[in-house]
Coordinates of C-alpha atoms in Angstrom, one line a residue:
X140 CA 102.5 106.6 109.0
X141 CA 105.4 108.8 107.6
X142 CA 106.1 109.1 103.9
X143 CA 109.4 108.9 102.5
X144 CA 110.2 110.7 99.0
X145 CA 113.0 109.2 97.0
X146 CA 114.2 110.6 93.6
X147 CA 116.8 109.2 91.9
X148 CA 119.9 111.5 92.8
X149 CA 118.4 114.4 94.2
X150 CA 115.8 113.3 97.4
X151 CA 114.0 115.8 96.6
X152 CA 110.2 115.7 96.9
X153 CA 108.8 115.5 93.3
X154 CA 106.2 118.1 93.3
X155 CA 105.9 119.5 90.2
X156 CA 107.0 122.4 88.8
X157 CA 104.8 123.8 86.6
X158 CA 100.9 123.4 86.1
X159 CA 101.5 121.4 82.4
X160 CA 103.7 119.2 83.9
X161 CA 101.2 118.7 87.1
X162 CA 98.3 117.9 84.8
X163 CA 100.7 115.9 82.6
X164 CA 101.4 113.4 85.9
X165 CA 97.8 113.8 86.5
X166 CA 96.8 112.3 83.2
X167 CA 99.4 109.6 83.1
X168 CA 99.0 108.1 86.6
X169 CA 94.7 108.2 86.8
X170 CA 95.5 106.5 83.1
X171 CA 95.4 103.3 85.6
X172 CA 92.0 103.8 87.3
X173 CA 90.8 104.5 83.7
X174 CA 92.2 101.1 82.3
X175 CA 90.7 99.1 84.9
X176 CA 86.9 100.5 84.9
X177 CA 87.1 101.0 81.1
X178 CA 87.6 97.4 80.8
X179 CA 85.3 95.9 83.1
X180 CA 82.5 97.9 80.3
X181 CA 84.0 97.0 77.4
X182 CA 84.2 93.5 78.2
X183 CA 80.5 93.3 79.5
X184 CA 79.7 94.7 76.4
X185 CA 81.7 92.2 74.0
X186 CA 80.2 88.9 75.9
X187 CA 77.6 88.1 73.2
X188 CA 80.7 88.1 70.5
X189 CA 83.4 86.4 72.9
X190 CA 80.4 83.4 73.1
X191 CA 80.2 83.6 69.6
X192 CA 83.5 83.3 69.1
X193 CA 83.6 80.2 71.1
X194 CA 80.5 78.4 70.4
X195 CA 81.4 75.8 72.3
X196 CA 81.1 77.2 75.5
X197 CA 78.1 77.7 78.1
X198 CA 77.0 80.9 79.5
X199 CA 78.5 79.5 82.9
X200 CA 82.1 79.1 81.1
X201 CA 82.3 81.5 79.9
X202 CA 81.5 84.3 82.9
X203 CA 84.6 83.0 84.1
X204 CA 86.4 86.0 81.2
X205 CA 84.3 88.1 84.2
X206 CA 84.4 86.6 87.3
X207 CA 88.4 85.5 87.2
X208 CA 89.3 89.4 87.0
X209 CA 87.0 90.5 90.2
X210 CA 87.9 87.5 92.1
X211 CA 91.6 88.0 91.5
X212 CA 91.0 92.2 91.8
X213 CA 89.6 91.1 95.2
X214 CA 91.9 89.2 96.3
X215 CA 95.4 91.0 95.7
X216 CA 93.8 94.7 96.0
X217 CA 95.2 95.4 99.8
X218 CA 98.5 92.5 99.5
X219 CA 99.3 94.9 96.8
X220 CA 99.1 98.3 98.6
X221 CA 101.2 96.7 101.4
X222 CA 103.7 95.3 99.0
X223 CA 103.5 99.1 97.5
X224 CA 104.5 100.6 100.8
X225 CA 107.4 97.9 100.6
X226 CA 108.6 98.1 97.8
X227 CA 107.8 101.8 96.2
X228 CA 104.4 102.8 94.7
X229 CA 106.1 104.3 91.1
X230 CA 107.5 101.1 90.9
X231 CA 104.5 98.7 91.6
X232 CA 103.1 100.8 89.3
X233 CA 104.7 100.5 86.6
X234 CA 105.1 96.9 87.3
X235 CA 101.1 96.5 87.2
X236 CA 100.9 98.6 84.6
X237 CA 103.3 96.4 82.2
X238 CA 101.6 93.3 83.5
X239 CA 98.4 94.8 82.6
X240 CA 99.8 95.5 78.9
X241 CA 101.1 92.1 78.6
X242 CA 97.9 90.1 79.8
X243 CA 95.9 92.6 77.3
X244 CA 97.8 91.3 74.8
X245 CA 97.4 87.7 75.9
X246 CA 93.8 88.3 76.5
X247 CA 94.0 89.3 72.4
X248 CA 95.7 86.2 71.5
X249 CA 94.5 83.6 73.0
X250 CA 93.1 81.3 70.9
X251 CA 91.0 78.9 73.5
X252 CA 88.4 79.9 76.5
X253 CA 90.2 79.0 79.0
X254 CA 93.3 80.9 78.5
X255 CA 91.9 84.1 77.9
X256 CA 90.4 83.2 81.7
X257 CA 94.1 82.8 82.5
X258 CA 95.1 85.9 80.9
X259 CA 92.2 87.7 82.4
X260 CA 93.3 86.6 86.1
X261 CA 96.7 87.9 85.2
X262 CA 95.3 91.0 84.1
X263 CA 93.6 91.7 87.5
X264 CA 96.8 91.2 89.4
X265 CA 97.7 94.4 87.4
X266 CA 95.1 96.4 88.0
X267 CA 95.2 95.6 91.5
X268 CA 98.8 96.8 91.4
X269 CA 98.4 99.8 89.4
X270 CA 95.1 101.2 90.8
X271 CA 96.0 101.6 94.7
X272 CA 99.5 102.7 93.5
X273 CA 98.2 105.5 91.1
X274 CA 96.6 107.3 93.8
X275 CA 99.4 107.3 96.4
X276 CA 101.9 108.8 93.8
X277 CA 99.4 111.1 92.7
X278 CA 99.5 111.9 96.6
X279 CA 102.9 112.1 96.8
X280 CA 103.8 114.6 94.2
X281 CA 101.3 117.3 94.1
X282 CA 100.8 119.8 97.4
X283 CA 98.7 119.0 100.5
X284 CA 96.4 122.0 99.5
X285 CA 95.7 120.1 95.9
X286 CA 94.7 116.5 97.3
X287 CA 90.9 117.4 97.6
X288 CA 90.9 118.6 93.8
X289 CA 93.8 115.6 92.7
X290 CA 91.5 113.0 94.4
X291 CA 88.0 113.9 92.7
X292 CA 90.1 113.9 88.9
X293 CA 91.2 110.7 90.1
X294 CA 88.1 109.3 90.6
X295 CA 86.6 111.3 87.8
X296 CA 88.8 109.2 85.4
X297 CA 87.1 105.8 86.6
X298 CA 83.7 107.5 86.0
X299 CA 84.8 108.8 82.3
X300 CA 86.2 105.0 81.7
X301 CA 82.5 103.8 82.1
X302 CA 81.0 106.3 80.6
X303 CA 83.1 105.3 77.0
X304 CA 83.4 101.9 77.6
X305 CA 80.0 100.6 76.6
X306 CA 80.0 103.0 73.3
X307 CA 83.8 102.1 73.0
X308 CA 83.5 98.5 73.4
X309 CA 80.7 98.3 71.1
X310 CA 82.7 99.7 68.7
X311 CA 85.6 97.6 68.9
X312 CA 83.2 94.5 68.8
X313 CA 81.8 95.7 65.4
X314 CA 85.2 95.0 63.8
X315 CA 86.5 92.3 66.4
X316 CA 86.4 91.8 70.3
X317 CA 90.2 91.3 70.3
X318 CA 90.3 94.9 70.0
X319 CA 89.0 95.8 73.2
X320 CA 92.0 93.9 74.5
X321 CA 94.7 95.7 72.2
X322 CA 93.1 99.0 73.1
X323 CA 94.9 98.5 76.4
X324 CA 98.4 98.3 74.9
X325 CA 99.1 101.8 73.4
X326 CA 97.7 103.9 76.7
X327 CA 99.9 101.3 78.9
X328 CA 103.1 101.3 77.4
X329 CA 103.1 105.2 77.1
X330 CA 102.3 105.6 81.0
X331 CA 105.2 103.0 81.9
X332 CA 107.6 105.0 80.0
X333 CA 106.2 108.3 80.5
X334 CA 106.1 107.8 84.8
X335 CA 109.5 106.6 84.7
X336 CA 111.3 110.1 86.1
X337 CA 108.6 110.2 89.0
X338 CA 109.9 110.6 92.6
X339 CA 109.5 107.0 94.6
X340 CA 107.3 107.2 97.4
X341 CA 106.8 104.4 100.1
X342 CA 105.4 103.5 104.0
X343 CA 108.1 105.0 106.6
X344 CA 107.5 101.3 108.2
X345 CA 108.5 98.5 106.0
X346 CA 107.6 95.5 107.9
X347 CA 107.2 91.9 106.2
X348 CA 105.4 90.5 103.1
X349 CA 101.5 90.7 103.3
X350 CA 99.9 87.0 103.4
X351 CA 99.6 85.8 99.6
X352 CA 99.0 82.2 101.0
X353 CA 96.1 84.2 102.6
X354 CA 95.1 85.7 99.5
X355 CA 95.5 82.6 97.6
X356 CA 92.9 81.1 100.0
X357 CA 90.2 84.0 99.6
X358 CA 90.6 83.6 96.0
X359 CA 90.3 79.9 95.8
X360 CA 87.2 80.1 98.6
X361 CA 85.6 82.7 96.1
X362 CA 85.8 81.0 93.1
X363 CA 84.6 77.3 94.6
X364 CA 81.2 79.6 95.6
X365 CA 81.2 81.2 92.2
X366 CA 81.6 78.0 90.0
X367 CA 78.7 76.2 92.7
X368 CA 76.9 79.7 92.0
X369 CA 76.9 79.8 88.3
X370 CA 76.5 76.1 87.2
X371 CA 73.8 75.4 89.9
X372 CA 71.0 75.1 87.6
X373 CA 73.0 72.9 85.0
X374 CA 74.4 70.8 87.3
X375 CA 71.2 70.3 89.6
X376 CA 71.0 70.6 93.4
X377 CA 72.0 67.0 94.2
X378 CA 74.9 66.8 91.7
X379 CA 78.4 65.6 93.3
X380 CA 79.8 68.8 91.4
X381 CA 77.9 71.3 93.4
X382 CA 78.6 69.5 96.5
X383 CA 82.5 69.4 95.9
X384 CA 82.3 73.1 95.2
X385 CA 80.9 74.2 97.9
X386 CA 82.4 72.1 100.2
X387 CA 86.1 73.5 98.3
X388 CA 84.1 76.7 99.4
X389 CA 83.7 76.4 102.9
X390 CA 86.9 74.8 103.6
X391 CA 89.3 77.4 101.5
X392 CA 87.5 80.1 103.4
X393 CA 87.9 78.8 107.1
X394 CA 91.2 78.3 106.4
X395 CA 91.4 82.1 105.5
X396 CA 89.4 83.5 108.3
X397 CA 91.8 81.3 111.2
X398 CA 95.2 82.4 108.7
X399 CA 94.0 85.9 108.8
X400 CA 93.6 85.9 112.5
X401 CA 97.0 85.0 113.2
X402 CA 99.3 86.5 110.3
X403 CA 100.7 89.7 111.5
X404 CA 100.0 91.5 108.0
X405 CA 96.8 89.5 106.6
X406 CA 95.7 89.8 102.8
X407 CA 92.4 91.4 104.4
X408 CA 92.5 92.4 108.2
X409 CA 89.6 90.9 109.2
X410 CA 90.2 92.6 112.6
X411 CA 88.0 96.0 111.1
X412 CA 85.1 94.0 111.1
X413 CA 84.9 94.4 114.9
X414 CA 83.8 98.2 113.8
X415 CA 80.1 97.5 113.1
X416 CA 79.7 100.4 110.7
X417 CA 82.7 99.4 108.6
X418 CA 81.0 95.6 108.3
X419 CA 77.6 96.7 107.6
X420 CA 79.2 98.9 105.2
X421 CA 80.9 95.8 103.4
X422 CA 78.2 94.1 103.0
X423 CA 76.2 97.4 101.5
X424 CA 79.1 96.6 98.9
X425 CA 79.3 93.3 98.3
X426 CA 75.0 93.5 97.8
X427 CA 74.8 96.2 95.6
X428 CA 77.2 94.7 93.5
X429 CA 75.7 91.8 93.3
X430 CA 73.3 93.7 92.0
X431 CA 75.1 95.9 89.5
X432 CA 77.2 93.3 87.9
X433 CA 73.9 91.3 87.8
X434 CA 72.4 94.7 85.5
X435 CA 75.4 95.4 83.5
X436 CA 75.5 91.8 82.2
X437 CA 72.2 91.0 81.8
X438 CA 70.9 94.2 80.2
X439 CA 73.3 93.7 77.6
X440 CA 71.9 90.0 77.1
X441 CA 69.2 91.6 76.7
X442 CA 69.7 94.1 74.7
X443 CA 71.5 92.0 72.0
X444 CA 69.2 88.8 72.2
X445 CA 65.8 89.5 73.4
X446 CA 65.7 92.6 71.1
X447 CA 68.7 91.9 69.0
X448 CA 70.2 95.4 68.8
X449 CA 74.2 94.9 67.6
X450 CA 77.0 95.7 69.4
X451 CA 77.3 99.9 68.8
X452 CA 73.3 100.2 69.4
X453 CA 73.7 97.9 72.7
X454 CA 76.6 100.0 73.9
X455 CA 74.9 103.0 73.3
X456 CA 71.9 101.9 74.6
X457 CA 73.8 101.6 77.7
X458 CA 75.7 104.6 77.6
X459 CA 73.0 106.9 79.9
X460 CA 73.4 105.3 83.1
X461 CA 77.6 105.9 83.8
X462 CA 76.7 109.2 82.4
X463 CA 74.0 110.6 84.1
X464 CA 76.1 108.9 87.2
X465 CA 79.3 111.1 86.9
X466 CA 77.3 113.7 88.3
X467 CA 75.5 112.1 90.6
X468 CA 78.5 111.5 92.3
X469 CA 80.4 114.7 91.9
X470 CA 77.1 116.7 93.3
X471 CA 77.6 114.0 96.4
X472 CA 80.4 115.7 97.5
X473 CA 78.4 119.0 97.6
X474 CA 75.9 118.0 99.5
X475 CA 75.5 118.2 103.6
X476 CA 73.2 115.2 103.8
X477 CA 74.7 112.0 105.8
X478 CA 76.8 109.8 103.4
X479 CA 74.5 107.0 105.2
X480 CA 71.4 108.4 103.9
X481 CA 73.0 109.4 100.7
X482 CA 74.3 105.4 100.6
X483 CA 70.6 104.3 101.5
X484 CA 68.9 106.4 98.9
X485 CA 70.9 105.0 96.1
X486 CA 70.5 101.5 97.0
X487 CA 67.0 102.0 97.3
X488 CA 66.9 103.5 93.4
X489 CA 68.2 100.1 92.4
X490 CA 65.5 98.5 93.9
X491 CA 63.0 100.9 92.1
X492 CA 64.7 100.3 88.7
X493 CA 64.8 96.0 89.0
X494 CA 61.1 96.9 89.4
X495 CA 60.3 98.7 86.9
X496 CA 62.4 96.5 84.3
X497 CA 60.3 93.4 85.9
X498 CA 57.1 95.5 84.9
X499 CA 57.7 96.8 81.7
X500 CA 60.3 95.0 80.0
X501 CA 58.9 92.8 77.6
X502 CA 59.8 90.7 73.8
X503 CA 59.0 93.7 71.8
X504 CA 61.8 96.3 71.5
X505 CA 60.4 99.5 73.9
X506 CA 63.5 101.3 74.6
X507 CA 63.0 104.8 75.8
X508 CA 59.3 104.0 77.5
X509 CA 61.3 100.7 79.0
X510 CA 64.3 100.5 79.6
X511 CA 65.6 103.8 79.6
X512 CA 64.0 105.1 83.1
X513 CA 65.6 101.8 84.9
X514 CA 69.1 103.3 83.4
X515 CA 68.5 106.8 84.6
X516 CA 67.6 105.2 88.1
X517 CA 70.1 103.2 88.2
X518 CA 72.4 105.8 87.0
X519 CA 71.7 108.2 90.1
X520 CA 71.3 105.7 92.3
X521 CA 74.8 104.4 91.6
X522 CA 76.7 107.9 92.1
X523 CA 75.1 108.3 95.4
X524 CA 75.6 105.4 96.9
X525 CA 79.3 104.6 95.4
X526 CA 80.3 108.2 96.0
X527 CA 78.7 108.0 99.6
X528 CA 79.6 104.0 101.0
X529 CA 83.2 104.4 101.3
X530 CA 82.9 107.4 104.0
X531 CA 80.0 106.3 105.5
X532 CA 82.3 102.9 106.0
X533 CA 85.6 103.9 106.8
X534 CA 84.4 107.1 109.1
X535 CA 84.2 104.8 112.0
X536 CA 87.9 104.1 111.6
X537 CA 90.8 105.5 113.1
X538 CA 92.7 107.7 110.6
X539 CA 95.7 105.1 110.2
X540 CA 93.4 102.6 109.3
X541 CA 91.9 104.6 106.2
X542 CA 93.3 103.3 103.2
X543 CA 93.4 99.4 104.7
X544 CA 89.9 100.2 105.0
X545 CA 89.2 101.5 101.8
X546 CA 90.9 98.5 100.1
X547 CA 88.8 96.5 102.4
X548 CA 85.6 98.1 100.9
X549 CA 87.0 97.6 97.2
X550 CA 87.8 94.2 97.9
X551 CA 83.9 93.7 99.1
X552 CA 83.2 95.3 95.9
X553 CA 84.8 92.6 93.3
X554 CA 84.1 89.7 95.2
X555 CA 80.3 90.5 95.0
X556 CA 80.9 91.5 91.3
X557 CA 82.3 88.3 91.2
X558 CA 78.7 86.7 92.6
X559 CA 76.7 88.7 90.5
X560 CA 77.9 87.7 87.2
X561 CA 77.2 84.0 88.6
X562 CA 74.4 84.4 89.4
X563 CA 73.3 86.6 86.2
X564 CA 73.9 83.7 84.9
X565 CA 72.5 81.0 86.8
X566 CA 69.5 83.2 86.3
X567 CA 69.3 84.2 83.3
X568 CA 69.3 80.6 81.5
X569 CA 69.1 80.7 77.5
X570 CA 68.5 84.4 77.9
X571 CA 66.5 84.4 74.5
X572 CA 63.2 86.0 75.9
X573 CA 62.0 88.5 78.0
X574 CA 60.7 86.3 81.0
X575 CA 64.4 84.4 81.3
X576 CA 65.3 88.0 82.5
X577 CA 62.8 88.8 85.2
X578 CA 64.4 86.9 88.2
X579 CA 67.1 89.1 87.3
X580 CA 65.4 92.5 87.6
X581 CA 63.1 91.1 90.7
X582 CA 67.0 90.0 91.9
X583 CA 68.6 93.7 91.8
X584 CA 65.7 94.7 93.2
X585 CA 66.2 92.9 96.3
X586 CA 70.0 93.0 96.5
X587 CA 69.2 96.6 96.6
X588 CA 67.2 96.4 99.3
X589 CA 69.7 94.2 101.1
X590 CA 72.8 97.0 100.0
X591 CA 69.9 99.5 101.8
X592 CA 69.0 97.7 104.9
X593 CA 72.8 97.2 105.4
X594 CA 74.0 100.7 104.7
X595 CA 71.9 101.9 107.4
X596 CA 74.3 100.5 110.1
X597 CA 77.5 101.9 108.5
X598 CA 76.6 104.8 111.3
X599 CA 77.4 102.6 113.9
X600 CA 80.8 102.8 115.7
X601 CA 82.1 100.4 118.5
X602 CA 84.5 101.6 120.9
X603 CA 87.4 99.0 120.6
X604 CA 90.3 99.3 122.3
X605 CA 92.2 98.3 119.3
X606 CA 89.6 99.4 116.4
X607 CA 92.3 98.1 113.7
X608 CA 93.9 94.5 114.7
X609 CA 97.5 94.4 113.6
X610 CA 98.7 96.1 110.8

């Protein structure tokens, strides 16, 4: 596709002019991919105080605060790229930006469970604006020569947002969880204003609006599974509840799938899935984060009940894995090994740590001999694989199909967030001793296997005639 650059008066391309105001636009537009992975750690890490705060709720009520970002993330991620190359990236992101601010603040204010779920859904339509928009302008307005080093700070920011975010969030629990919220405010309101001068870029082809009904449907399937998911236990197998979800469930998603096939611009083009190594590399996704959201929530739990560390000490405690997994994934792109192997090693780490936590792990606090080495693990074994999946995935595609596919993966990504935390949960039960854990470590450790097993097909490449379906 052709890219047309339009600033205000001038249409002139907006490269910048000197390297302090390159590294200024830098800064200000990867501010979005910080946001959104600095939340989803800071939130994890204030879910024993949010429960506290609303002691009337169940565990399954409230993973919604969770599982209502990914599923909406998931759903909107590619509608909002094509409404991007619509309507102009600088502007859909600012617009996601400001909505991100404004459900941040409702997120801080609300005073009932169910609408901070509300305002987290309304947050995620932000991010979902603001994070495939921040790397397009970033695109846009630095050289062709600079992408390579433009893209890895880009992505860098996202692995810095994890890395504070459970120290950070434990922090801002100590004094209130409503914090983590109004963190958001300051850093969004200075990026809106600040990326307000930045050349407009958008798709030479505008087309029509992408499917929302579509998306609308994915997200409704999604959350009927997720609600069946998490309240499965409380409810009981034969419980009219379950049934209605899951039947919600099936039906929502059919109607997607036969949508999909006939909209001209789908919320997910389900036509890539005819490229075997793309699918297999979806499902890599949508198993390992099964199993990552299953980790990050539950050794939390853990942390603060089993062995009843506060907030700063359970972030902290946490802190080692998104470190040690920064560079793990910047020495990815160093290495000549296959992204596929590189992919299959790192699931397979999971795997080893969900093993080692089901062995070790027990009511007495034994931190460094314990749980420690299953964060290191998992650490490394995250980089690899989430620095590695997306090429192994989208190499089978043609190049026009590249960033479709790539939303396509990150979509895969939230929706199995979205399971994980579920089933965390479902798991998990009262959570107050070591054993109400180990069906969660012996269930990373085979959703790893499973993201393993699967990532070994994202080599595979069938010869279609027309690899992408309609655009």
């Amino acid at each position: 596709m052709s890219e047309r650059l339009e600033t205000a008066g001038t249409g002139t391309a907006g490269v910048p002019r000197s390297p302090l105001r390159g590294g200024l636009v830098l800064v200000l537009v990867s501010a979005g991919q910080f946001l959104a992975t600095l939340d989803l750690f800071v939130v994890n890490v204030a879910f024993p105080s949010i429960h506290a705060d609303f002691p009337g709720a169940t565990n399954s009520g409230l993973s919604w605060v969770l599982s209502a970002y990914a599923i909406a993330f998931a759903a909107l991620l590619v509608p909002s790229g094509r409404l991007a190359d619509r309507y102009g990236r600088r502007r859909l992101f600012r617009a996601g930006m400001t909505l991100f601010a404004v459900a941040s603040a409702g997120c801080a204010a609300s005073p009932w469970l169910g609408l901070l779920v509300a305002w987290r859904a309304v947050q995620a339509g932000g991010a979902a604006l603001m994070v495939p928009t921040s790397l397009g302008l970033l695109l846009a307005v630095f050289p062709e020569r600079r992408h390579r080093n433009v893209v890895a700070i880009w992505s860098v920011a996202g692995a810095v947002g994890s890395a504070l975010g459970p120290f950070l969030g434990g922090l801002l629990v100590e004094a209130d969880w409503r914090w983590i919220f109004v963190l958001n405010l300051p850093i969004a309101l200075v990026v809106v204003y600040a990326v307000r001068n930045l050349p407009e870029t958008r798709s030479g082809e505008r087309g029509g609006l992408p499917d929302l009904v579509g998306a609308a449907l994915f997200a409704a399937g999604v959350a009927a599974a997720v609600a069946a998911l998490a309240n499965a236990n409380t409810w009981g197998a034969g419980s009219l509840g379950l049934w209605l979800c899951l039947s919600a469930a099936v039906v929502a998603l059919v109607a997607f799938v036969r949508r999909s096939a006939r909209h001209p611009r789908p919320a997910i083009n389900l036509a890539l899935l005819r490229q075997a190594g793309f699918a297999f590399a979806n499902l890599a996704m949508i198993c390992f984060f099964v199993g990552f959201a299953m980790v990050l929530l539950a050794t939390i739990l853990f942390l603060t009940t089993v062995w009843h560390y506060g907030s700063v000490r359970a972030g902290l405690a946490f802190v080692p894995a998104p470190a040690i997994a920064i560079p793990a994934g910047l020495l990815t792109g160093r290495l000549s090994t296959p992204r596929r192997t590189l992919a299959v090693a790192g699931a397979t780490m999971w795997c080893v740590a969900g093993i080692l936590w089901f062995v070790s792990l027990g009511d007495q606090p034994a931190y460094v001999a314990g749980m420690l080495p299953g964060l290191l693990i998992c650490g490394v074994g995250f980089g690899l694989f989430a620095a590695s999946i997306i090429g192994a995935g989208t190499a089978v595609l043609p190049p026009d199909w590249y960033a479709t596919g790539t939303g396509m993966i990150n979509a895969a990504r939230q929706t199995g967030s979205a399971a994980g935390v579920a089933l965390a949960v479902a798991l998990i039960g009262a959570g107050t001793s070591s054993a109400d854990y180990r069906s969660s470590w012996l269930g990373n450790c085979g959703f790893g296997a499973l993201a393993a097993v699967f990532a070994l097909g994202t080599g595979r490449k069938t010869v279609s005639k027309d690899a992408g379906g309609t655009s």
